[in-house]
mmCIF file of C-alpha atoms in Angstrom:
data_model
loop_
_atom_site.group_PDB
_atom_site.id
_atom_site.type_symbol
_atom_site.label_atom_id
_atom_site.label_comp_id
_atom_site.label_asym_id
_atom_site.label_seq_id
_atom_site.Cartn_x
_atom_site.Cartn_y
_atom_site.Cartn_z
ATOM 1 C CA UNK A 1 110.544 -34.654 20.879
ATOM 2 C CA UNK A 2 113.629 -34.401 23.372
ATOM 3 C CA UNK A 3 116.081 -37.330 23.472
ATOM 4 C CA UNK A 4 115.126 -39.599 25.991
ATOM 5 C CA UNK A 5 117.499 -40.061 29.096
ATOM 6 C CA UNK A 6 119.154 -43.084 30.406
ATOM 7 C CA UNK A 7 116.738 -45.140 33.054
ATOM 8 C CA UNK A 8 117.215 -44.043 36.713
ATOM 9 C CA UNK A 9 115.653 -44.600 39.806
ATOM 10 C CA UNK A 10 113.682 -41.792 41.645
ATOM 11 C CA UNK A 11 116.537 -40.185 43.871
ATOM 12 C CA UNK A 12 115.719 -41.498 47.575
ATOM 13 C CA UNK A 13 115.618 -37.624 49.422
ATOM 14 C CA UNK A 14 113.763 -37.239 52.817
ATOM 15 C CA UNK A 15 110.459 -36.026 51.574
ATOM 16 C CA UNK A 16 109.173 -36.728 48.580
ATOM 17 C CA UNK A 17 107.406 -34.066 46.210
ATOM 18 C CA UNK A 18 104.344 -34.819 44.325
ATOM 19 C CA UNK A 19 102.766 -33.142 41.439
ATOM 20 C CA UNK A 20 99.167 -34.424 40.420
ATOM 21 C CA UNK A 21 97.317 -33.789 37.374
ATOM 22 C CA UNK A 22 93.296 -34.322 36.797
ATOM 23 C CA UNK A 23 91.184 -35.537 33.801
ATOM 24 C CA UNK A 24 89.219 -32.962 31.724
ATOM 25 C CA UNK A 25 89.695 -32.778 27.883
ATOM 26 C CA UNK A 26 89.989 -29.115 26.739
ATOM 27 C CA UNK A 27 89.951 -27.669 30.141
ATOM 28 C CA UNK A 28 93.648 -28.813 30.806
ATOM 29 C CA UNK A 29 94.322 -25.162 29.417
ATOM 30 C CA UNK A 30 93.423 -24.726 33.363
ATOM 31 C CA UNK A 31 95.680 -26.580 34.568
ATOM 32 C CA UNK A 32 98.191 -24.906 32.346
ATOM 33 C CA UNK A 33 97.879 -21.592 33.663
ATOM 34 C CA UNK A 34 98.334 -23.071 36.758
ATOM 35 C CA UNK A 35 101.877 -24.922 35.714
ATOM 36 C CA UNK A 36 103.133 -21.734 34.244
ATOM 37 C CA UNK A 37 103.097 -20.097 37.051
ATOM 38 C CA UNK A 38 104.794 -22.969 39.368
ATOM 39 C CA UNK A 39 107.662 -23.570 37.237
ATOM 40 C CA UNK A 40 107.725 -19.548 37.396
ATOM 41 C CA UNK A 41 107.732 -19.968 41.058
ATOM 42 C CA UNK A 42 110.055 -23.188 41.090
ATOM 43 C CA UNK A 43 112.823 -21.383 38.721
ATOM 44 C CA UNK A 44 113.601 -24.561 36.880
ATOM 45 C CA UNK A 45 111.493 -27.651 34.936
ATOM 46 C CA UNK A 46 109.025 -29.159 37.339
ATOM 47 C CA UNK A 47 110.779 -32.625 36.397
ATOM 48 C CA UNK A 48 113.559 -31.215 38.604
ATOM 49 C CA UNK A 49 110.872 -29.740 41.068
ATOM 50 C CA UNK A 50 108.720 -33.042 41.611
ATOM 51 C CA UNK A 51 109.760 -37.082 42.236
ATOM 52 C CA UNK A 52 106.817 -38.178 41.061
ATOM 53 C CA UNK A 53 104.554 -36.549 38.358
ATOM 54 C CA UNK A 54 100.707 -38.294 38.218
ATOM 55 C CA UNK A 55 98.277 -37.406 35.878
ATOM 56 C CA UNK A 56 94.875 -39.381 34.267
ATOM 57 C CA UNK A 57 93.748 -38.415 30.364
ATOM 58 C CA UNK A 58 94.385 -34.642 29.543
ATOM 59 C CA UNK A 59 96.603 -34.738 32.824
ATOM 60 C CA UNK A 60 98.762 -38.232 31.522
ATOM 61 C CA UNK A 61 99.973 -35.691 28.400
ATOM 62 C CA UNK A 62 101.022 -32.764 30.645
ATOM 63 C CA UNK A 63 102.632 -35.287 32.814
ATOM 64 C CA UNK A 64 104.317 -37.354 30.557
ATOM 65 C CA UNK A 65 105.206 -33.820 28.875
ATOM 66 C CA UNK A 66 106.758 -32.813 32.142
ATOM 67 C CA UNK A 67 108.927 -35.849 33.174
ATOM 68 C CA UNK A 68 110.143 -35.855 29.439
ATOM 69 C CA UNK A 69 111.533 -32.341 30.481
ATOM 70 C CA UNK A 70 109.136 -30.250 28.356
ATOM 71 C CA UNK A 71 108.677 -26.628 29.315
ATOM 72 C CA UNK A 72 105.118 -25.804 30.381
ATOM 73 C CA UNK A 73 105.344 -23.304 27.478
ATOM 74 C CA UNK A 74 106.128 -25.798 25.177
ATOM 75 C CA UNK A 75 102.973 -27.751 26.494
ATOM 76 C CA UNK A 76 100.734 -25.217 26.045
ATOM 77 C CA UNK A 77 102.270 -24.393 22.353
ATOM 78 C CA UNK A 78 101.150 -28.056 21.960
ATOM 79 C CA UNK A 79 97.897 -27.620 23.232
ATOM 80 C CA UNK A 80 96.511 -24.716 21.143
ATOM 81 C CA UNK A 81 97.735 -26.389 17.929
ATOM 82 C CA UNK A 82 96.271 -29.803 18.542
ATOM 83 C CA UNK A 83 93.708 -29.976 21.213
ATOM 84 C CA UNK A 84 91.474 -27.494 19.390
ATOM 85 C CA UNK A 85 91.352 -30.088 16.392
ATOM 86 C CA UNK A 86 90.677 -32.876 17.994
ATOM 87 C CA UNK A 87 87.717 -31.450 20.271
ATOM 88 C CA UNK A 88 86.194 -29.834 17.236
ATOM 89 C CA UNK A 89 85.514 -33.364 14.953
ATOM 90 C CA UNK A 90 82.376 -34.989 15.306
ATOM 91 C CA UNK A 91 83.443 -38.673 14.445
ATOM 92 C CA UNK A 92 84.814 -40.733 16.889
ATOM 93 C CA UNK A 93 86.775 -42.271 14.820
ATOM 94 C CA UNK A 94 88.158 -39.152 13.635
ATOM 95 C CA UNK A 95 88.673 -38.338 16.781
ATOM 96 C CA UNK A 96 90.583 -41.363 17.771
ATOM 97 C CA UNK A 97 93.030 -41.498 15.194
ATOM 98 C CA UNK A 98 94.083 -37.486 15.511
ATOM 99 C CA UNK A 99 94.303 -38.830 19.311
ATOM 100 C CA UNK A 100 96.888 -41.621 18.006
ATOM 101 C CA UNK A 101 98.899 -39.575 15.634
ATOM 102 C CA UNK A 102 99.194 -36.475 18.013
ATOM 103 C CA UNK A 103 100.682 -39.154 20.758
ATOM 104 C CA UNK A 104 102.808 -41.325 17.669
ATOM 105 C CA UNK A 105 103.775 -37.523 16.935
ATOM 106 C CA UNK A 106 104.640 -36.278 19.825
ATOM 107 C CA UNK A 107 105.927 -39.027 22.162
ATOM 108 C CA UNK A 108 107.648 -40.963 19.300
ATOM 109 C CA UNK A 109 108.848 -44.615 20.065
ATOM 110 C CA UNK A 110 110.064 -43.370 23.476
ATOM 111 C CA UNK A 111 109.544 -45.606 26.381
ATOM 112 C CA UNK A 112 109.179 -45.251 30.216
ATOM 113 C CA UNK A 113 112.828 -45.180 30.382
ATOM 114 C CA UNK A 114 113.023 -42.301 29.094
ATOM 115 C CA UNK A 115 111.315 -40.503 31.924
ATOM 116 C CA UNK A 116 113.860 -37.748 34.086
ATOM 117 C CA UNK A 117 111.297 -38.533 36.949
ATOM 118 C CA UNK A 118 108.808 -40.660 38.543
ATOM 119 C CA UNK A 119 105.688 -41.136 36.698
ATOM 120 C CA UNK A 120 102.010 -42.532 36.505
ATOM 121 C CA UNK A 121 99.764 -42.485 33.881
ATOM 122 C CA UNK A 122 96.271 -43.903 34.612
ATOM 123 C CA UNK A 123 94.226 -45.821 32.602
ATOM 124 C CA UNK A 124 91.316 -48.298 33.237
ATOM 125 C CA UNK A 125 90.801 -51.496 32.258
ATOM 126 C CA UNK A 126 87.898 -52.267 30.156
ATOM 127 C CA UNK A 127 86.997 -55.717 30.326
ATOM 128 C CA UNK A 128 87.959 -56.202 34.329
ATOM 129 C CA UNK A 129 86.611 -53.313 35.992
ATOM 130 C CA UNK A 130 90.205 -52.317 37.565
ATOM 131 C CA UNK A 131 92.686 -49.454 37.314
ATOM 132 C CA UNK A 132 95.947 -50.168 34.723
ATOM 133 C CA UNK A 133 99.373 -47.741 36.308
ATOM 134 C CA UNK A 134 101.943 -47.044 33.887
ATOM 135 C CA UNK A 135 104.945 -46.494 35.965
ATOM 136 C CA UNK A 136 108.244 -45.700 34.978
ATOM 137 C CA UNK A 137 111.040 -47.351 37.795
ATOM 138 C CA UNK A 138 111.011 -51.040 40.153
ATOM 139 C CA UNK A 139 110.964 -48.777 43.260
ATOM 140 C CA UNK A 140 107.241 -47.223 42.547
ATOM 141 C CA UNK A 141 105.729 -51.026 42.059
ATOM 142 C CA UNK A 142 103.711 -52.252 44.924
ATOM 143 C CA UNK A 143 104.285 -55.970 44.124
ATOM 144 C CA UNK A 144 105.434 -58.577 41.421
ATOM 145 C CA UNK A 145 108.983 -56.867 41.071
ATOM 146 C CA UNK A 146 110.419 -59.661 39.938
ATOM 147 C CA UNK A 147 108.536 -59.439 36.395
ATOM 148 C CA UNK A 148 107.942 -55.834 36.569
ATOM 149 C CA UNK A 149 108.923 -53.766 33.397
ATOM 150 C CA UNK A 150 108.558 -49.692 32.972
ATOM 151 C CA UNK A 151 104.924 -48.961 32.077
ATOM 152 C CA UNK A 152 104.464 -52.656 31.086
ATOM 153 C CA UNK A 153 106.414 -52.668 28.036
ATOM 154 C CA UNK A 154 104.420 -50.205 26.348
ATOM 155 C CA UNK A 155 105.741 -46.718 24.989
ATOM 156 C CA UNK A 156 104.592 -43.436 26.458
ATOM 157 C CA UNK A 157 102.377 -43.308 23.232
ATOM 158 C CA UNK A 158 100.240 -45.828 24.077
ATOM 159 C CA UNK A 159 99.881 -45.417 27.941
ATOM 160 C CA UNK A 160 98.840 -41.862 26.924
ATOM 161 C CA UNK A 161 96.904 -42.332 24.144
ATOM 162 C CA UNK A 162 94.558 -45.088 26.576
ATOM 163 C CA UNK A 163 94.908 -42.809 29.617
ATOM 164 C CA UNK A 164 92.770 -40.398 27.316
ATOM 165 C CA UNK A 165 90.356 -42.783 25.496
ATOM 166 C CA UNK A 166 87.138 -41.419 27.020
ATOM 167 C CA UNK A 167 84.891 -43.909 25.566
ATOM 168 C CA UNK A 168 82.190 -43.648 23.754
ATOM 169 C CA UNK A 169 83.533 -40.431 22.497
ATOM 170 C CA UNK A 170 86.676 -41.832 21.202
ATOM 171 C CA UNK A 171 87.216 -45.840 20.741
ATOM 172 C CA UNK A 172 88.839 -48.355 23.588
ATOM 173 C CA UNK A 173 92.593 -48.360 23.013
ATOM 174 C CA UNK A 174 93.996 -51.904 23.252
ATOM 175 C CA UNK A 175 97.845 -52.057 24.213
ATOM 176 C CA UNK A 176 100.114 -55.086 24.268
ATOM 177 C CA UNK A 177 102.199 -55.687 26.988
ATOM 178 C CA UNK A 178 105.651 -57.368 27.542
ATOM 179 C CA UNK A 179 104.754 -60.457 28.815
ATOM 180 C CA UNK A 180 102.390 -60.396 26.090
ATOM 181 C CA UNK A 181 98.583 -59.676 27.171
ATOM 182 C CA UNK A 182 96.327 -57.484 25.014
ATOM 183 C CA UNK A 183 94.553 -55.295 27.523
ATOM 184 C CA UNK A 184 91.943 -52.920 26.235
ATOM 185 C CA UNK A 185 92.056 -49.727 28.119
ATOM 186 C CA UNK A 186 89.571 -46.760 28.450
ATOM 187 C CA UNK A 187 90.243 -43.503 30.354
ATOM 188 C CA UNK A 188 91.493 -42.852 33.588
ATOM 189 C CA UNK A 189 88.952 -40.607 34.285
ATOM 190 C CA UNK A 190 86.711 -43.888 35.040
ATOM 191 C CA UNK A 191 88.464 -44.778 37.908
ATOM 192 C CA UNK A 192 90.696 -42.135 39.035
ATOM 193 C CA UNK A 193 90.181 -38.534 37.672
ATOM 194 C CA UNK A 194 92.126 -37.072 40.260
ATOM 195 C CA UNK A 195 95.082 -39.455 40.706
ATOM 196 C CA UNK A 196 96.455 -37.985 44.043
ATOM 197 C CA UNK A 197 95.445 -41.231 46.043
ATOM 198 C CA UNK A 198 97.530 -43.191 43.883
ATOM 199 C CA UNK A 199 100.400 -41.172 43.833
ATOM 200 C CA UNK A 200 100.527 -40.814 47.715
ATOM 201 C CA UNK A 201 100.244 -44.834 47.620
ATOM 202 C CA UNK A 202 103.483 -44.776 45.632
ATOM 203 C CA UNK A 203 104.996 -42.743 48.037
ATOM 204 C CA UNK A 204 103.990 -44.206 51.232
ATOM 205 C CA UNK A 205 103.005 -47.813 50.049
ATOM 206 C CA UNK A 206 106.347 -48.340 47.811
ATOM 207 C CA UNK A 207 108.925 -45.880 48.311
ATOM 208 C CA UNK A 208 108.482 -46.268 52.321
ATOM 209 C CA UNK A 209 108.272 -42.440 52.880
ATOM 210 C CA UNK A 210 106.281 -40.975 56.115
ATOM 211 C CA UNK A 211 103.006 -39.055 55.708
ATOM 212 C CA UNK A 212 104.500 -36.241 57.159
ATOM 213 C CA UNK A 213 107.612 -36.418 54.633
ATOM 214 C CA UNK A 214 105.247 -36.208 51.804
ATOM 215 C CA UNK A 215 104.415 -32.667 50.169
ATOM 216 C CA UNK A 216 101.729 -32.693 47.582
ATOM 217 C CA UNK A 217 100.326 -30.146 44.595
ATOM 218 C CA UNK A 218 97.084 -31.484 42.993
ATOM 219 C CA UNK A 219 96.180 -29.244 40.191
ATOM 220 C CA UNK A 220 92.508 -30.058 38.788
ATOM 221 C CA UNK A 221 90.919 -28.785 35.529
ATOM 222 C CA UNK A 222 88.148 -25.838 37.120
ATOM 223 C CA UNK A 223 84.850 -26.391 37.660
ATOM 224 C CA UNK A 224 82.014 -24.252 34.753
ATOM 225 C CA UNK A 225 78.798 -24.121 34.460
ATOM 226 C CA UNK A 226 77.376 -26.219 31.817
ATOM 227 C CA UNK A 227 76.244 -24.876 28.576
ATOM 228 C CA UNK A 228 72.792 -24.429 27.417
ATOM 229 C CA UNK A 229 71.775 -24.989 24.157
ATOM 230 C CA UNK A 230 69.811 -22.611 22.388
ATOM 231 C CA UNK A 231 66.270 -23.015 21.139
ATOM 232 C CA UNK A 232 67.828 -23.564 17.394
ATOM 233 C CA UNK A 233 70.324 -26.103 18.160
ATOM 234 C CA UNK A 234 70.134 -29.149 16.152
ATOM 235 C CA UNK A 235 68.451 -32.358 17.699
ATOM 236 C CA UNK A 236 71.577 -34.333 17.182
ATOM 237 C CA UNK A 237 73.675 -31.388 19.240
ATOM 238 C CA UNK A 238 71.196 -31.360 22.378
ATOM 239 C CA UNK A 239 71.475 -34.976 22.051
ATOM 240 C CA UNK A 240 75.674 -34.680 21.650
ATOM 241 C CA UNK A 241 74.833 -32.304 24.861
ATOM 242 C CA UNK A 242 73.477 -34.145 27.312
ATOM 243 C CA UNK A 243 76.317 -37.301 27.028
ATOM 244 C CA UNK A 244 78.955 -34.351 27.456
ATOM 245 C CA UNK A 245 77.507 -33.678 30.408
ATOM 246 C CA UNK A 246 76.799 -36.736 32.000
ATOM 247 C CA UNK A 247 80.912 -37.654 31.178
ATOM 248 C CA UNK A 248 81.821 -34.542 32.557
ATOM 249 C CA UNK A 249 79.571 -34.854 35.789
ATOM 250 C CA UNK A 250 80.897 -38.059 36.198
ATOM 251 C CA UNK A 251 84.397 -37.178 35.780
ATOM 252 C CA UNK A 252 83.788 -33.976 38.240
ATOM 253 C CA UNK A 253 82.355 -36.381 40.892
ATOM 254 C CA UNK A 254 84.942 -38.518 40.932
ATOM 255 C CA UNK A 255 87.685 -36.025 41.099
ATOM 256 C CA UNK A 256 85.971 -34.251 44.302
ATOM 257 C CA UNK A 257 85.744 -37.544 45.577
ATOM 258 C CA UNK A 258 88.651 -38.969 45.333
ATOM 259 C CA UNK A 259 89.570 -35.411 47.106
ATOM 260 C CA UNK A 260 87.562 -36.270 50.026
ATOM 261 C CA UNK A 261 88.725 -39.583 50.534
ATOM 262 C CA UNK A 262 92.759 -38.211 50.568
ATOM 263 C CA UNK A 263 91.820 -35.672 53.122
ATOM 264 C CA UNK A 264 89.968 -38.437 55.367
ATOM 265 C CA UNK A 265 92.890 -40.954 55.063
ATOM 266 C CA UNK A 266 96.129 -38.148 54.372
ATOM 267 C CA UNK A 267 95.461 -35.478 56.725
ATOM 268 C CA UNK A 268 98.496 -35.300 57.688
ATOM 269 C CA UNK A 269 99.885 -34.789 54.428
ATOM 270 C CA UNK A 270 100.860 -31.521 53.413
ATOM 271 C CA UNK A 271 98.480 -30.751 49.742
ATOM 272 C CA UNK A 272 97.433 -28.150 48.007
ATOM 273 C CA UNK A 273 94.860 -28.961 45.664
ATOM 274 C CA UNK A 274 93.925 -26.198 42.995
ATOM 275 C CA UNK A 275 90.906 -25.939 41.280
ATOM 276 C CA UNK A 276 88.678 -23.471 41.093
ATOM 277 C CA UNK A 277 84.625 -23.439 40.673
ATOM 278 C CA UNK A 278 83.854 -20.107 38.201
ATOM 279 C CA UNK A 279 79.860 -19.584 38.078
ATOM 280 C CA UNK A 280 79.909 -16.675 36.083
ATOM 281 C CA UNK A 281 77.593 -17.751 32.935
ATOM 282 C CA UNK A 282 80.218 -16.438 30.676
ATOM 283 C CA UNK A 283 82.320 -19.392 31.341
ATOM 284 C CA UNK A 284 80.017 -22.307 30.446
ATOM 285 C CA UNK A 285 82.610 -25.175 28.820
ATOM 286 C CA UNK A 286 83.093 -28.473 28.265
ATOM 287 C CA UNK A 287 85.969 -30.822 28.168
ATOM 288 C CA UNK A 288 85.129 -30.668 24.383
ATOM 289 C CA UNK A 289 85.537 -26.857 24.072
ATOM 290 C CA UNK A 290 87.374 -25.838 20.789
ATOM 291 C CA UNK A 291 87.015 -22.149 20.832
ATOM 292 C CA UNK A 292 90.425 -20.904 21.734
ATOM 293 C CA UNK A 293 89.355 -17.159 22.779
ATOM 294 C CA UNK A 294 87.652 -19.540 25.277
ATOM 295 C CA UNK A 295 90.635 -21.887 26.245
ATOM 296 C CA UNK A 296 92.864 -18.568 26.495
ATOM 297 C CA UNK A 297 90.784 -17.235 29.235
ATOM 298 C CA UNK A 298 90.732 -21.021 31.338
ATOM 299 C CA UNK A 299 94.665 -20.233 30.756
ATOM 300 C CA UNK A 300 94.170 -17.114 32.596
ATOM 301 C CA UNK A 301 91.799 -18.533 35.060
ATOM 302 C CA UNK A 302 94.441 -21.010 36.329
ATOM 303 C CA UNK A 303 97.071 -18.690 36.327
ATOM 304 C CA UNK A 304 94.941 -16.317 38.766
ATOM 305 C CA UNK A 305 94.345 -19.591 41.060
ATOM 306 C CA UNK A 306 98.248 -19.922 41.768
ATOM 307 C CA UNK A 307 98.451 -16.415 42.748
ATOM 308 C CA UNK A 308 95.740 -16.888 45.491
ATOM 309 C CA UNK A 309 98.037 -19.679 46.403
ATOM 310 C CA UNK A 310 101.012 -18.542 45.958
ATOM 311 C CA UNK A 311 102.534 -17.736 49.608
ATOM 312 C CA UNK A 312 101.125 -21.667 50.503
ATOM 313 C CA UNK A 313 102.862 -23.135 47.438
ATOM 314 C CA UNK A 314 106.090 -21.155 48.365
ATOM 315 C CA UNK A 315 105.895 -22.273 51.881
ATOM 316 C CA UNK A 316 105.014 -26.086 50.728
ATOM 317 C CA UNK A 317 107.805 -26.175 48.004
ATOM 318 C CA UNK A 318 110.677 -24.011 48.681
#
């Protein structure tokens, strides 16, 4: 992993640039096309690009990935070795520990000082119904800054690993803070799949900047058809089926919502939001898809979804 830097505060510019990334297992691939493309585009890391980087489950590792400094290459080197093995056990809790040691793995014993930009990582507590922000700097807390400590005390690990818990398919993750409170945490998806809201809160709500001062990307994961399983599929796998799909129609409705609500209350803030619907048949997926022929072609998907974008992106950004 890269050495982590020395804590610093967001730098206080007039507008404030902010990169969101969605919820959606395997289909961050998407969203990786996408990010290839913008740092293309923005000619250096997108830590250097963007003050504050959001993103909920698949999205919290790309984002975490980012502020670190991590090239979007690098990511997606990350992605086709790991993802692909998670997705493809059938035990969750097989699934949840090659979740844990990718993170332990990956992210190390770093901590949210260790971040080159702002951050949030969403998460959801379990027991009381309400969202759980790991942020990484005092300015980006809406209250309580006396006690406040980067992403509670926890490392980047941890916040990630419970920003991606998509229970029941993998098990509750239960972090400890600073001040000492187990919290048991399930994905982000639950309560914010598409973390733009919160993000522009940070930016209006806590760092005091104008609507009109605000620029915005939010990248999603593509919308697919859902797969249909053939007349020999196993009962178990039709079963395994429909709870996919219920997840991922709940995760897809709450994205688009949470869309909808920004543009009702943040017209006047300048967003892009990328992410595609594809209903050609051929591209029937899942947040669970392991084939990487598959994944390779969501890669290319995204990548085509900047470039119908592009001249907007250019004007937003540059």
């Amino acid at each position: 992993m890269l050495e982590p830097t020395q804590s610093t505060e967001p730098y206080r510019a007039k507008s404030c640039r902010i990169l969101t990334l969605d919820g959606g297992g395997a289909k961050g691939f998407y969203s990786l096309g996408v990010l290839r493309e913008l740092e293309a585009l923005a000619g250096h890391p997108l830590h250097q690009q963007f003050d504050l980087i959001f993103g909920t489950s698949t999205g919290s590792i790309i984002a975490a990935l980012l502020a670190l400094g991590f090239t979007v290459d690098t990511i997606h080197d990350l992605y086709k070795e790991h993802v692909t093995k998670i997705m493809r056990l059938r035990s969750v809790d097989d699934r949840t520990r090659a979740l844990a040691s990718l993170s332990a793995t990956v992210f190390g014993p770093a901590k949210f000082d260790a971040f080159k930009t702002g951050v949030g990582i969403v998460a959801t507590k379990w027991v009381t119904e309400r969202p759980m922000i790991f942020k990484g700097a005092l300015s980006q807390a809406h209250g309580r800054t006396a006690t406040f400590v980067p992403g509670f005390g926890c490392t980047i690990a941890d916040a990630v690993h419970a920003s991606c818990s998509a229970f029941p398919f993998f098990s509750r993750k239960i972090v400890t803070t600073a001040s000492g409170d187990r919290i048991e945490l399930v994905d982000g998806g639950y309560c914010a799949n598409n973390p733009t809201l919160y993000a522009i809160a940070d930016a209006t709500g806590a760092l005091g900047f104008a609507h009109t001062d605000i620029r915005v990307v939010s990248v999603g994961v593509g919308v697919y058809p859902q797969r249909k399983p053939s007349l020999l599929s196993k009962m178990w796998f039709a079963q395994r089926l429909r709870s996919v799909e219920l997840l991922q129609k709940t995760l897809e409705i709450n994205a688009q919502s949470m869309d909808q609500l920004r543009v009702v209350l943040f017209r006047e803030v300048p967003t892009i939001r990328i992410s595609d619907t594809f209903s050609q048949p051929e591209m029937a997926t899942d947040l669970f898809e392991h084939d990487l022929d598959k994944l390779n072609i969501l890669h290319q998907r995204g990548r085509d979804s900047f470039a119908m974008r592009e001249p907007e992106l250019r004007k937003l950004l540059l």
